[in-house]
Structures are given as structure tokens and as C-alpha cells.
Coordinates of C-alpha atoms in Angstrom, one line a residue:
X24 CA -22.7 -39.7 12.7
X25 CA -24.8 -36.7 12.2
X26 CA -23.4 -33.4 11.1
X27 CA -22.4 -30.8 13.9
X28 CA -23.4 -27.3 13.4
X29 CA -20.2 -24.8 12.5
X30 CA -19.5 -22.8 16.0
X31 CA -20.3 -19.1 15.6
X32 CA -17.4 -17.3 14.3
X33 CA -15.4 -14.2 14.0
X34 CA -13.0 -13.3 11.1
X35 CA -11.2 -16.2 12.5
X36 CA -8.8 -15.9 9.5
X37 CA -7.6 -12.2 10.1
X38 CA -6.8 -13.0 14.0
X39 CA -5.0 -16.0 13.0
X40 CA -2.7 -14.2 11.0
X41 CA -3.0 -10.9 13.2
X42 CA -1.7 -13.3 16.2
X43 CA 0.9 -14.9 13.9
X44 CA 2.6 -11.8 12.8
X45 CA 2.6 -10.7 16.7
X46 CA 4.4 -14.0 17.8
X47 CA 6.7 -13.6 14.7
X48 CA 5.4 -16.1 12.4
X49 CA 5.4 -15.7 8.9
X50 CA 2.0 -14.7 7.0
X51 CA 0.9 -13.3 3.5
X52 CA -1.8 -11.1 5.0
X53 CA -0.1 -7.3 4.7
X54 CA -3.4 -5.8 6.8
X55 CA -2.4 -8.1 9.7
X56 CA 0.8 -7.3 9.7
X57 CA 0.8 -3.8 9.6
X58 CA -2.2 -4.1 12.5
X59 CA 0.6 -6.2 14.6
X60 CA 3.3 -4.0 14.0
X61 CA 1.0 -1.0 15.6
X62 CA 0.3 -2.9 18.3
X63 CA 3.7 -3.6 19.1
X64 CA 4.7 0.2 18.6
X65 CA 1.9 1.1 21.0
X66 CA 2.9 -1.4 23.6
X67 CA 6.3 0.0 23.6
X68 CA 5.8 4.1 23.7
X69 CA 2.4 3.9 25.4
X70 CA 2.7 2.5 28.8
X71 CA -1.3 2.8 29.3
X72 CA -1.6 0.0 26.6
X73 CA -0.8 -2.7 28.5
X74 CA 2.0 -5.3 28.0
X75 CA 0.6 -8.8 26.8
X76 CA 2.9 -11.8 27.3
X77 CA 4.2 -14.0 24.3
X78 CA 3.1 -17.1 25.8
X79 CA -0.4 -15.5 26.1
X80 CA -0.6 -14.6 22.7
X81 CA 0.5 -18.3 21.4
X82 CA -2.3 -19.5 23.7
X83 CA -4.7 -17.1 21.6
X84 CA -3.4 -18.3 18.3
X85 CA -3.8 -21.9 19.5
X86 CA -7.6 -21.5 20.5
X87 CA -8.1 -19.4 17.3
X88 CA -6.6 -21.9 15.0
X89 CA -8.2 -24.9 16.8
X90 CA -11.9 -22.9 16.3
X91 CA -10.8 -22.5 12.7
X92 CA -10.2 -26.3 12.3
X93 CA -13.5 -27.2 13.6
X94 CA -15.4 -24.9 11.6
X95 CA -13.4 -26.5 8.3
X96 CA -13.9 -29.9 9.4
X97 CA -17.8 -29.2 9.8
X98 CA -17.6 -28.2 6.1
X99 CA -15.2 -31.0 5.5
X100 CA -17.5 -33.9 6.3
X101 CA -20.4 -32.1 4.1
X102 CA -17.7 -31.9 0.9
X103 CA -16.5 -35.6 1.6
X104 CA -20.0 -36.8 2.3
X105 CA -21.4 -35.5 -1.1
X106 CA -18.0 -37.1 -2.9
X107 CA -18.9 -40.2 -1.5
X108 CA -22.5 -39.9 -2.6
X109 CA -21.2 -39.9 -6.1
X110 CA -18.6 -42.7 -5.6
X111 CA -21.7 -44.9 -4.2
X112 CA -23.7 -44.4 -7.1
X113 CA -20.7 -45.4 -9.5
X114 CA -19.7 -48.4 -7.6
X115 CA -23.2 -49.6 -7.6
X116 CA -23.5 -49.4 -11.4
X117 CA -20.0 -51.1 -11.6
X118 CA -21.7 -53.6 -9.4
X119 CA -24.7 -54.2 -11.6
X120 CA -22.9 -54.7 -14.5
X121 CA -20.3 -56.9 -12.9
X122 CA -23.5 -59.2 -11.9
X123 CA -24.9 -59.1 -15.1
X124 CA -21.8 -60.1 -16.8
X125 CA -21.2 -63.2 -14.8
X126 CA -24.4 -64.2 -15.0
X127 CA -24.3 -64.1 -18.8
X128 CA -20.9 -66.4 -18.8
X129 CA -22.2 -69.1 -16.2
X130 CA -25.4 -69.4 -18.6
X131 CA -23.0 -69.6 -21.6
X132 CA -21.0 -72.7 -22.3
X133 CA -18.4 -72.9 -24.3
X134 CA -17.9 -75.9 -26.6
X135 CA -14.2 -76.8 -26.8
X136 CA -13.1 -78.4 -30.2
X137 CA -10.7 -80.9 -29.8
X138 CA -9.1 -81.1 -33.1
X139 CA -8.5 -77.5 -33.4
X140 CA -4.5 -76.9 -32.5
X141 CA -4.9 -72.7 -32.6
X142 CA -7.4 -72.7 -30.4
X143 CA -6.1 -74.7 -27.9
X144 CA -2.8 -72.4 -28.2
X145 CA -4.8 -69.4 -27.5
X146 CA -6.6 -71.3 -24.6
X147 CA -3.4 -71.8 -22.9
X148 CA -1.6 -68.0 -23.3
X149 CA -4.8 -66.6 -22.2
X150 CA -6.7 -68.9 -19.6
X151 CA -10.3 -67.6 -19.2
X152 CA -11.4 -67.0 -15.2
X153 CA -14.3 -69.3 -14.7
X154 CA -17.6 -67.8 -13.0
X155 CA -19.1 -70.1 -10.7
X156 CA -22.8 -69.7 -8.8
X157 CA -20.6 -68.9 -5.4
X158 CA -19.0 -65.7 -7.3
X159 CA -22.1 -64.3 -8.5
X160 CA -23.4 -64.7 -4.6
X161 CA -20.9 -62.7 -3.6
X162 CA -21.0 -60.1 -6.0
X163 CA -24.6 -59.6 -5.1
X164 CA -23.5 -59.6 -1.3
X165 CA -21.2 -56.7 -2.1
X166 CA -24.0 -54.7 -3.7
X167 CA -25.9 -54.9 -0.5
X168 CA -23.2 -53.7 1.2
X169 CA -22.6 -50.9 -1.1
X170 CA -26.4 -50.0 -1.2
X171 CA -26.7 -49.9 2.9
X172 CA -23.3 -48.7 4.0
X173 CA -23.0 -46.0 6.3
X174 CA -21.4 -42.7 4.9
X175 CA -21.5 -40.5 7.9
X176 CA -19.3 -43.2 9.9
X177 CA -17.0 -43.7 6.5
X178 CA -16.6 -40.0 6.4
X179 CA -15.3 -39.9 10.1
X180 CA -12.6 -43.0 9.2
X181 CA -11.5 -41.2 6.3
X182 CA -10.9 -38.0 7.8
X183 CA -9.3 -39.8 11.0
X184 CA -7.2 -42.2 8.8
X185 CA -5.9 -39.2 6.3
X186 CA -4.7 -37.0 9.3
X187 CA -3.2 -39.5 11.3
X188 CA -1.4 -40.9 8.1
X189 CA -0.4 -37.2 6.8
X190 CA 3.6 -36.7 7.4
X191 CA 3.0 -32.8 7.8
X192 CA -0.2 -32.7 10.3
X193 CA 0.1 -36.1 12.3
X194 CA 2.6 -34.5 14.7
X195 CA 0.4 -31.2 15.4
X196 CA -0.8 -31.1 18.9
X197 CA -3.8 -29.3 17.3
X198 CA -4.9 -32.2 14.8
X199 CA -4.4 -34.7 17.6
X200 CA -6.8 -32.7 20.2
X201 CA -8.9 -32.2 17.2
X202 CA -9.0 -36.0 16.5
X203 CA -9.7 -36.7 19.9
X204 CA -12.2 -34.2 20.4
X205 CA -14.4 -34.0 17.3
X206 CA -13.8 -37.4 15.4
X207 CA -15.1 -40.8 16.6
X208 CA -14.6 -43.8 14.1
X209 CA -15.0 -47.2 14.8
X210 CA -12.9 -50.0 13.4
X211 CA -14.7 -52.7 11.3
X212 CA -13.7 -56.3 11.1
X213 CA -15.8 -57.3 8.0
X214 CA -13.5 -57.7 5.2
X215 CA -16.1 -57.2 2.9
X216 CA -17.2 -54.0 4.2
X217 CA -13.4 -52.9 4.4
X218 CA -13.1 -53.7 0.9
X219 CA -16.3 -51.4 -0.2
X220 CA -14.9 -48.6 1.9
X221 CA -11.5 -49.0 0.0
X222 CA -12.9 -48.7 -3.2
X223 CA -14.9 -46.0 -2.3
X224 CA -12.2 -44.0 -0.8
X225 CA -10.1 -44.6 -4.0
X226 CA -12.6 -42.8 -6.1
X227 CA -10.9 -40.2 -7.9
X228 CA -13.3 -37.4 -6.7
X229 CA -13.2 -38.6 -3.2
X230 CA -9.4 -38.2 -3.1
X231 CA -9.3 -34.9 -5.2
X232 CA -11.7 -33.4 -2.2
X233 CA -9.6 -34.9 0.9
X234 CA -6.6 -33.2 -0.7
X235 CA -8.0 -29.8 -0.7
X236 CA -8.8 -30.2 2.8
X237 CA -5.7 -31.5 4.3
X238 CA -4.0 -28.3 2.1
X239 CA -6.6 -26.2 4.2
X240 CA -5.8 -27.3 7.5
X241 CA -2.1 -27.5 6.8
X242 CA -2.3 -23.6 5.8
X243 CA -4.7 -23.0 9.2
X244 CA -1.7 -24.3 11.0
X245 CA 1.3 -23.4 9.5
X246 CA 0.4 -20.6 7.0
X247 CA -0.9 -20.5 3.4
X248 CA 2.9 -21.3 2.0
X249 CA 1.9 -20.5 -1.6
X250 CA 0.4 -17.3 -0.8
X251 CA 3.7 -16.4 1.5
X252 CA 6.0 -17.4 -1.7
X253 CA 4.4 -16.0 -4.1
X254 CA 4.3 -12.3 -1.7
X255 CA 7.8 -12.8 -1.3
X256 CA 8.4 -13.1 -4.7
X257 CA 6.5 -10.0 -5.6
X258 CA 8.4 -8.4 -3.0
X259 CA 11.7 -9.6 -4.6
X260 CA 11.0 -8.2 -7.7
X261 CA 9.8 -5.0 -6.7
X262 CA 12.8 -4.7 -4.6
X263 CA 15.5 -5.8 -7.8
X264 CA 13.3 -3.4 -10.0
X265 CA 14.1 -0.5 -7.5
X266 CA 18.1 -1.7 -7.3
X267 CA 18.3 -1.5 -11.0
X268 CA 16.3 2.0 -11.4
X269 CA 18.4 3.6 -8.7
X270 CA 21.7 1.9 -10.6
X271 CA 20.4 3.3 -13.8
X272 CA 20.0 6.7 -12.6
X273 CA 23.3 6.5 -10.9
X274 CA 24.9 5.7 -14.1
X275 CA 22.8 8.7 -16.3
X276 CA 24.3 10.9 -13.6
X277 CA 28.0 9.6 -13.8
X278 CA 27.4 10.2 -17.9
X279 CA 26.4 13.8 -17.7
X280 CA 29.1 16.3 -17.4
X281 CA 30.1 18.6 -14.3
X282 CA 29.3 21.4 -15.9
X283 CA 25.3 20.4 -16.7
X284 CA 25.3 19.3 -13.1
X285 CA 26.1 22.9 -11.7
X286 CA 23.8 24.4 -14.1
X287 CA 21.1 22.5 -13.2
X288 CA 22.0 23.4 -9.1
X289 CA 22.0 26.9 -9.8
X290 CA 18.7 27.0 -11.6
X291 CA 16.9 25.0 -8.9
X292 CA 18.0 27.7 -6.4
X293 CA 16.8 30.8 -8.5
X294 CA 13.8 28.7 -9.4
X295 CA 13.0 27.9 -5.5
X296 CA 11.0 30.2 -3.9
X297 CA 9.6 30.0 -0.2
X298 CA 6.0 29.4 1.0
X299 CA 6.1 32.3 3.2
X300 CA 7.4 35.0 0.8
X301 CA 4.0 36.5 0.6
X302 CA 3.7 37.1 4.0
X303 CA 6.8 39.5 4.2
X304 CA 4.7 42.3 3.1
X305 CA 5.2 44.2 -0.3
X306 CA 8.9 44.4 -1.6
X307 CA 8.3 47.3 -3.5
X308 CA 7.1 49.4 -0.5
X309 CA 10.5 48.3 1.6
X310 CA 12.2 49.7 -1.5
X311 CA 10.8 53.0 -1.7
X312 CA 10.9 53.9 1.9
X313 CA 14.2 52.8 2.4
X314 CA 17.0 55.0 0.6
X315 CA 20.0 53.3 1.1
X316 CA 18.1 49.9 -0.6
X317 CA 19.1 50.4 -4.0
X318 CA 22.7 51.2 -2.7
X319 CA 23.2 48.1 -0.4
X320 CA 21.5 45.7 -2.6
X321 CA 22.1 46.9 -6.2
X322 CA 25.3 48.7 -5.7
X323 CA 26.0 52.4 -6.8
X324 CA 26.4 53.2 -10.6
X325 CA 29.2 55.1 -11.2
X326 CA 28.8 57.9 -13.9
X327 CA 30.8 57.6 -16.9
X328 CA 33.8 59.8 -17.2
X329 CA 33.4 63.1 -19.2
X330 CA 35.5 63.8 -22.4
X331 CA 38.7 65.6 -22.9
X332 CA 36.8 68.4 -24.3
X333 CA 34.1 68.6 -21.6
X334 CA 36.9 68.5 -18.8
X335 CA 38.8 71.2 -20.5
X336 CA 35.6 73.3 -20.9
X337 CA 35.0 72.8 -17.3
X338 CA 38.5 73.8 -16.3
X339 CA 38.0 76.8 -18.3
X340 CA 34.9 77.8 -16.4
X341 CA 36.6 77.1 -12.9
X342 CA 40.2 78.5 -13.5
X343 CA 40.0 80.6 -16.3
X344 CA 43.4 81.1 -17.9
X345 CA 45.0 79.7 -15.2
X346 CA 43.9 75.9 -16.3
X347 CA 46.6 73.8 -17.1
X348 CA 45.9 73.2 -20.6
X349 CA 46.0 77.1 -21.3
X350 CA 48.5 77.8 -19.2
X351 CA 51.1 75.0 -21.1
X352 CA 49.7 76.6 -24.4
X353 CA 51.0 79.9 -23.4
X354 CA 54.2 78.7 -22.0
X355 CA 54.9 76.7 -25.4
X356 CA 54.2 80.0 -27.1
X357 CA 56.8 81.7 -24.9
X358 CA 59.5 79.4 -25.3
X359 CA 59.3 79.4 -28.9
X360 CA 59.2 83.7 -29.1
X361 CA 62.6 83.8 -26.9
X362 CA 64.0 81.0 -29.1
X363 CA 62.9 83.0 -32.2
X364 CA 62.1 86.8 -31.9
X365 CA 60.5 86.8 -34.9
X366 CA 58.1 84.0 -34.3
X367 CA 54.4 85.1 -34.9
X368 CA 51.9 82.8 -33.7
X369 CA 49.7 81.5 -36.8
X370 CA 46.2 82.8 -36.8
X371 CA 43.6 80.5 -38.0
X372 CA 42.3 81.4 -41.7
X373 CA 38.7 83.0 -41.8
X374 CA 36.6 81.1 -44.0
X375 CA 36.6 82.8 -47.5
X376 CA 33.0 83.4 -49.0
X377 CA 32.7 81.7 -52.7
X378 CA 32.7 84.4 -56.1
X379 CA 29.6 84.2 -57.3
X380 CA 31.3 83.2 -61.0
X381 CA 32.5 80.3 -58.9
X382 CA 28.8 79.6 -58.1
X383 CA 27.4 80.1 -61.2
X384 CA 30.1 77.8 -62.2
X385 CA 29.5 75.2 -59.8
X386 CA 25.7 75.4 -60.8
X387 CA 24.3 73.0 -63.4
X388 CA 23.6 74.2 -66.8
X389 CA 19.9 74.9 -67.9
X390 CA 18.5 72.1 -70.2
X391 CA 18.9 73.0 -74.3
X392 CA 15.4 74.4 -75.6
X393 CA 14.0 71.4 -77.4
X394 CA 12.8 72.4 -80.8
X395 CA 9.2 73.4 -81.0
X396 CA 6.4 72.6 -83.6
X397 CA 5.9 76.0 -86.1
X398 CA 2.6 76.4 -85.2
X399 CA 3.0 76.0 -81.7
X400 CA 5.9 78.6 -81.8
X401 CA 3.8 81.1 -84.0
X402 CA 1.0 80.6 -81.1
X403 CA 3.4 81.3 -78.5
X404 CA 4.9 84.4 -80.0
X405 CA 1.5 85.8 -80.5
X406 CA 0.3 85.3 -76.9
X407 CA 3.8 87.4 -76.0
X408 CA 2.6 90.2 -77.9
X409 CA -1.0 90.3 -76.7
X410 CA 0.2 90.0 -73.5
X411 CA 2.9 93.2 -74.2
X412 CA 0.4 95.1 -75.9
X413 CA -2.0 95.1 -73.0
X414 CA 0.7 95.7 -70.6
X415 CA 1.9 98.8 -72.5
X416 CA 5.3 97.2 -72.9
X417 CA 4.9 97.1 -76.6
X418 CA 6.3 99.3 -79.3
X419 CA 3.5 101.3 -80.2
X420 CA 1.7 102.5 -77.2
X421 CA 0.0 105.5 -79.4
X422 CA -3.8 105.3 -79.3
X423 CA -5.7 105.3 -82.6
X424 CA -8.6 107.7 -82.4
X425 CA -11.1 108.1 -85.6
X426 CA -13.0 111.1 -86.4
X427 CA -16.6 111.4 -87.8
X428 CA -15.3 112.7 -90.9
X429 CA -13.4 109.4 -91.3

């Protein structure tokens, strides 16, 4: 059967996941889940958006999956055919070797020795298969069948049989429709051809390719279970990590003292500022304009109380001799005078000046004259005499006059 061209397709994978999320099926695609939730929100809150019936969505999902399966089937045919070609080449080589070895065995005649007991025992234990000319003819016929096999028909048979035998896919309506509409396989009654076909399908490359195709079909119909499970595991890990972090934070909060909590709260309150604080104007202007601002917000500061001396001085200036402290002193004096007629109030003695002798006594004695060298002493005395003579304070102040006769 000739290869069919794949139909034109939109992003069917995303559409299938989107419709599956809308219907309520599990999907691994986060973007599809978000889009489905948005569509549901719009249907609930926006009446003009129009409501979609669930049956309509299910039918759309069915059609999208069918298109995806058809496109996947087109690619599957190509992949299986390529694997069957490899298997055909391998089987041809094996068949040629088989025919050559059979011909050699037929031409070679084994001489059996009658007297050798050991050889007889070995022959009894390991009997050799006898090759005849009919066997060689059969091998040659099989080789011709291998060379002339129709791979396209074999691809269709393989797909049909594998899909019908798969336990998870054989009961699906999509697979049944796909087999009826797209896969057409004819049965063969020739036993040799059946044997060759089974040998080709049993090739490792063909089996691995068929398994890949079946898993892809299953992911289209039932969702990619591996990715869904992986996504669930990731979400579960994230959830556990978040819970663990939350528990650790709660334990740390419990371990901290209450005082630290209060300090942190007050600090947060003090440091907190309003984003609109600047729009309220300049605070300094308000303070300058309002006279009672400091009284209201800062409170009045009471001046310190004056001392006793300062208070008495103020009272004396205000009341004179009628001040309480002065009046009480006069009253005390009067009581003492009445009790003792000879009583005279004591007067404060005036400070006495210190005598000169006492002052001189308190002065420090001058330092004693130190001994001087005789030559220095003679020089000093000479200078004193000269200064006295020049000033007229010396002993002889007479002027000596010499005559011409002298």
C-alpha cells in the first residue's frame, strides 16, 4: 500500500491538551491548563463570551485526537517500513548463509568408523540433522519469498495486528475507527510467507519501533502518563519543601523570646513610612505657622524651680520687710529679747586686714647669696664705684682743677 500524505495540521498537541483540561482530564501541559482555566473564568463571568457545552468539547477533543492519530499513523508507516527493510536485508544474508552451509553438508559425506565405540556414543548423544536436497530447495524458495515480499502490505498487517492485540488500546473507539478507516490489511494463507513475515516482525529493530509507536498512540488517547506523573512528583516536592520551610519558620518564631518580637514590631512601626507623605506639604511650614503646634504635639516644658536664695531675693524685692523669712527672723529676735533683756544680736565680724609683719612672715625668704669668684667680685665693685661717681653719689664730689703753673 502506498504511503498516504499526512493531513494539514494545526498545533494539535496543544489543542488536545487544552480541550482535555477543559473537559476535566489530566494533562502535563501547564499552558493548556492555564488557558482552560481562563476560558472557564470568562464563561462564568462574561455572558457575551458564550457557553460551550461539555458534549461539544468532548466531540472536538475526539476529532482532534483522531487527526493526531492519522498524522502519527503516516509517520509510523514510514518508520516501520524502514525497520522492516533492515530486517529484510539481515534475513536475506542469514538465508544465503543457511543455503551455503546446507549445500556443503550435502556434498560432504561422513565416513563412519564401525570399530570406534567412542564415536558411536557421541553420535548417539548428539545426533546430527540430515540435510536433503528437498531442504535446500525449501531454503531457496524462502529466499525468493524474502526478496519479493511486499513491505507496504506487511506494514499494514503489523499495525493492525499490534493495535488489535494491545490490551490498553484495543477497546478504544478511536483505534477501532482508525483501523476501519485507515488500515487495510489482507490475510495470507501461504505458510511460507506467514513464516517469513513473522520472522521479519520479530526483528529487534522492528519490535522497538512498534513499541515506540504504540506508546505514542497511548499518550495521544490517554495523555502522557510519564510526564503527568513527573509533573505530579515535582509539584509534590515543591509542596513538601514549602511546608518544611513554613514549619522551620514557625519553630524559629517560637524559639525567639517575646521581647525580641515586641522590639521588632515597634521597630517596624517606626521605620514604616507612607508613600504619600511628601504630598502633604512641608512639615516645617506647618510648625512655623501654627503657634500651638509644639504645645499639642511636644507638650509644654516647665521651667526649673528657682533655688531658695533666688526665691528669697524675689520675695524681698516684692514684699520688703514683710517677706516671710525676714518677718520670722524679727520674730525670733523679739522672742529672745523678751526672754533675756540683755540680749543683743550678734553682728558679723568684719574681715581684719593682715599686718605687714605677718605678710612679710608669710613671704618666702630670699635665696642666700652664692659665693662669687674674686675677680668677678672686684669687677662688680668697680662698676658700682664708677656708676656712683658718675651719678654724683660718691664720697668725693669735688672737681679738681689744675693751674698752668702745675
